[in-house]
Coordinates of C-alpha atoms in Angstrom, one line a residue:
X1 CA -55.1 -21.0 1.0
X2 CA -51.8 -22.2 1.0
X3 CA -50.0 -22.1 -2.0
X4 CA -49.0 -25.8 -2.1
X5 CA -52.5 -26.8 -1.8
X6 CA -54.6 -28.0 -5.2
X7 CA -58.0 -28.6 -6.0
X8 CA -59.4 -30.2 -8.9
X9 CA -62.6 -31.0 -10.3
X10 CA -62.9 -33.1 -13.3
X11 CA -65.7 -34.8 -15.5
X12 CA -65.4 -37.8 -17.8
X13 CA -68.4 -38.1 -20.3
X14 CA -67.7 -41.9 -21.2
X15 CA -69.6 -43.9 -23.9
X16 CA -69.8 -47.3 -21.5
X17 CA -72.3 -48.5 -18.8
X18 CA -72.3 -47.4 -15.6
X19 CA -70.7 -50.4 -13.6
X20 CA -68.0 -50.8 -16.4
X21 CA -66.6 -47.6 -15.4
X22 CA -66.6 -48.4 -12.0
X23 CA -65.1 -51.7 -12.5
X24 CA -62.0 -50.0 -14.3
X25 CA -61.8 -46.9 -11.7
X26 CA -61.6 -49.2 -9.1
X27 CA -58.9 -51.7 -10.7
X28 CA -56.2 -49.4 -9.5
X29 CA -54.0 -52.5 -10.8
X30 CA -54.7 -51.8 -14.2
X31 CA -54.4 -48.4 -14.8
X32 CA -51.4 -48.4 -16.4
X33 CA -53.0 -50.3 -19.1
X34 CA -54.9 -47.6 -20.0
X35 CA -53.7 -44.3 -18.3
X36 CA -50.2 -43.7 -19.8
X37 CA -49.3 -41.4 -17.2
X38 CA -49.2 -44.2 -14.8
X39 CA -46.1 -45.8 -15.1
X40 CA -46.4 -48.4 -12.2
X41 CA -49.1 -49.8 -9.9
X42 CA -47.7 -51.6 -6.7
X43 CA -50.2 -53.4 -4.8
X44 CA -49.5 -52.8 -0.8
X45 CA -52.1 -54.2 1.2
X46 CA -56.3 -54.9 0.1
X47 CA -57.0 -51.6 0.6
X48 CA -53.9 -49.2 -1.0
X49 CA -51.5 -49.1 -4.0
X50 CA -48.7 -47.0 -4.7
X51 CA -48.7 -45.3 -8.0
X52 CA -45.8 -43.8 -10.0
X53 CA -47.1 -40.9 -12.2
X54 CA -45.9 -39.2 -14.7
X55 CA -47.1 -36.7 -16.9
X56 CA -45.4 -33.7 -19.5
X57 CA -43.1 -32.2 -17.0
X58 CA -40.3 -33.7 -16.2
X59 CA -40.7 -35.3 -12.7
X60 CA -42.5 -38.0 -11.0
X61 CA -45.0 -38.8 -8.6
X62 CA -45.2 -41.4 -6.0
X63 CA -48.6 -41.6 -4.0
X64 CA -50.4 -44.0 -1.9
X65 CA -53.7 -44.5 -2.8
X66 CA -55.9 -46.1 0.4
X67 CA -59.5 -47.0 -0.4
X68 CA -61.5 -45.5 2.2
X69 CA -65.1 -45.6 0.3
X70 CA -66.0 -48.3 -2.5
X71 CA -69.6 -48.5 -3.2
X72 CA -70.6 -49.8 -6.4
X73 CA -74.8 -49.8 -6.0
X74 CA -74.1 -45.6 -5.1
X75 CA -71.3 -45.3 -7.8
X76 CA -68.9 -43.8 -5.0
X77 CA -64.9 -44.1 -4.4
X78 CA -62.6 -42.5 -2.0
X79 CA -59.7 -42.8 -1.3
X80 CA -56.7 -41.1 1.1
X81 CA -53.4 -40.1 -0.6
X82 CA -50.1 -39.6 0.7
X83 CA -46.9 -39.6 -0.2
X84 CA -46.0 -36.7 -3.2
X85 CA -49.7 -35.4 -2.5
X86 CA -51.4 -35.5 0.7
X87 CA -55.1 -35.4 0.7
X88 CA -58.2 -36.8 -0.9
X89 CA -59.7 -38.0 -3.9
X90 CA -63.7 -38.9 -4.4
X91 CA -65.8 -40.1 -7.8
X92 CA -69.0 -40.3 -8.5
X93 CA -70.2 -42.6 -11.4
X94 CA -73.7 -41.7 -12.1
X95 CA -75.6 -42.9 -15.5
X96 CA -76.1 -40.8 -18.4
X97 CA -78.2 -40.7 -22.0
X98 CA -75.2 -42.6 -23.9
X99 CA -73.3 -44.0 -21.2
X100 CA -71.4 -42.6 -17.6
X101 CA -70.6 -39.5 -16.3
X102 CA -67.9 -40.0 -13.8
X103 CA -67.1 -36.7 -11.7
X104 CA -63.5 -36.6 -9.4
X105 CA -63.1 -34.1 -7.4
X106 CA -59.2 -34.0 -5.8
X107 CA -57.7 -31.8 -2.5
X108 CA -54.5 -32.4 -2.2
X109 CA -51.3 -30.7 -0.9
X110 CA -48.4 -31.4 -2.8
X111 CA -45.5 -32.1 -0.3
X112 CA -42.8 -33.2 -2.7
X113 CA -40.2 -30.6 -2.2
X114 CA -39.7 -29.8 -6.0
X115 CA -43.8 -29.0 -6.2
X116 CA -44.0 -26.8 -2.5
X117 CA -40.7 -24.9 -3.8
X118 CA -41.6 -23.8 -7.4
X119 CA -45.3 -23.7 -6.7
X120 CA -45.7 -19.8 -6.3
X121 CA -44.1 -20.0 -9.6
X122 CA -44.8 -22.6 -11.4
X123 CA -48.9 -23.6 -10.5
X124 CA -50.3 -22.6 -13.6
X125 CA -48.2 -24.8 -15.3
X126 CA -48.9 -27.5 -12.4
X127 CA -52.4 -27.0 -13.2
X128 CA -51.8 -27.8 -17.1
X129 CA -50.0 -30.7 -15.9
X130 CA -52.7 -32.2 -14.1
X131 CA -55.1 -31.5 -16.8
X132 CA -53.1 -33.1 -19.7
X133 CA -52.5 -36.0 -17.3
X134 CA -56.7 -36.4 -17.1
X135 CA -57.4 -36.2 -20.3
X136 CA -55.1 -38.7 -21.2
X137 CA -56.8 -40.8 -18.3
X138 CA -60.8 -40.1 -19.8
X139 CA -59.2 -40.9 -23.3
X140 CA -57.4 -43.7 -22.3
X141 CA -60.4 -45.2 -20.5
X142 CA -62.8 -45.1 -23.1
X143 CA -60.4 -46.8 -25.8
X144 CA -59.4 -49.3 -22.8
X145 CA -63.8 -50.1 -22.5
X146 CA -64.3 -49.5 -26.2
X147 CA -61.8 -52.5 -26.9
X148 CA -63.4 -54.3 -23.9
X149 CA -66.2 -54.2 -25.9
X150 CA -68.3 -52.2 -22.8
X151 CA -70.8 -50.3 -24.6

């Protein structure tokens, strides 16, 4: 495995129906009104976005997000990244006692030259990173739906 190369799996219990969450997953758009580690959504074409992330550490991300699966009656999404990170990232929405479980599941390289030189180094705290970035995100969501009144 190459050291520059990440993979993530994360789970969102979320207290709101099913197509709510995928609604807001899939309004790249509006993330930054609920994911503060999204600093800016620019909308490129009807299928991708560029995203400016941010999260604890001091640097940015820019990545291109282009939709390459968007099925809302299976509860999938997929999408291509590139820029920063070069890869994939798929969700799964699937229903739950209480609400949604929405599984992401990322592969990604990380070509910006700051993350493929100080990754033998620094990927644990990389890791961390990415994990205080998502649970800001599940947080974030579920105050964004609580307030949108999707229970």
């Amino acid at each position: 495995m190459r050291i520059n190369a990440y993979h993530f799996r994360d789970t969102w219990l979320l207290s709101a129906p099913v197509r709510s969450v995928f609604d807001a997953v899939t309004d790249v758009a509006g993330y930054p009104l609920w994911w503060p580690d999204v600093r800016e959504v620019t909308r490129v074409d009807d299928d991708t976005a560029q995203l400016v992330c941010r999260a604890a550490l001091p640097y940015v991300l820019v990545v291109r997000m282009r939709r390459a699966e968007q099925d809302p009656d299976r509860g999938r999404l997929r999408v291509h990244l590139t820029g920063d990170l070069e890869g994939s990232l798929a969700a799964v929405v699937l229903g739950r006692p209480g609400g949604t479980r929405l599984e992401i599941t990322q592969r990604v390289l990380a070509t910006k030259p700051l993350l493929r030189t100080f990754s033998p180094l620094a990927r644990p705290v990389f890791r961390a990173n990415h994990a205080l970035m998502m649970r800001r995100g599940r947080r974030g969501l579920q105050h964004h739906l609580s307030a949108a009144g999707a229970r």
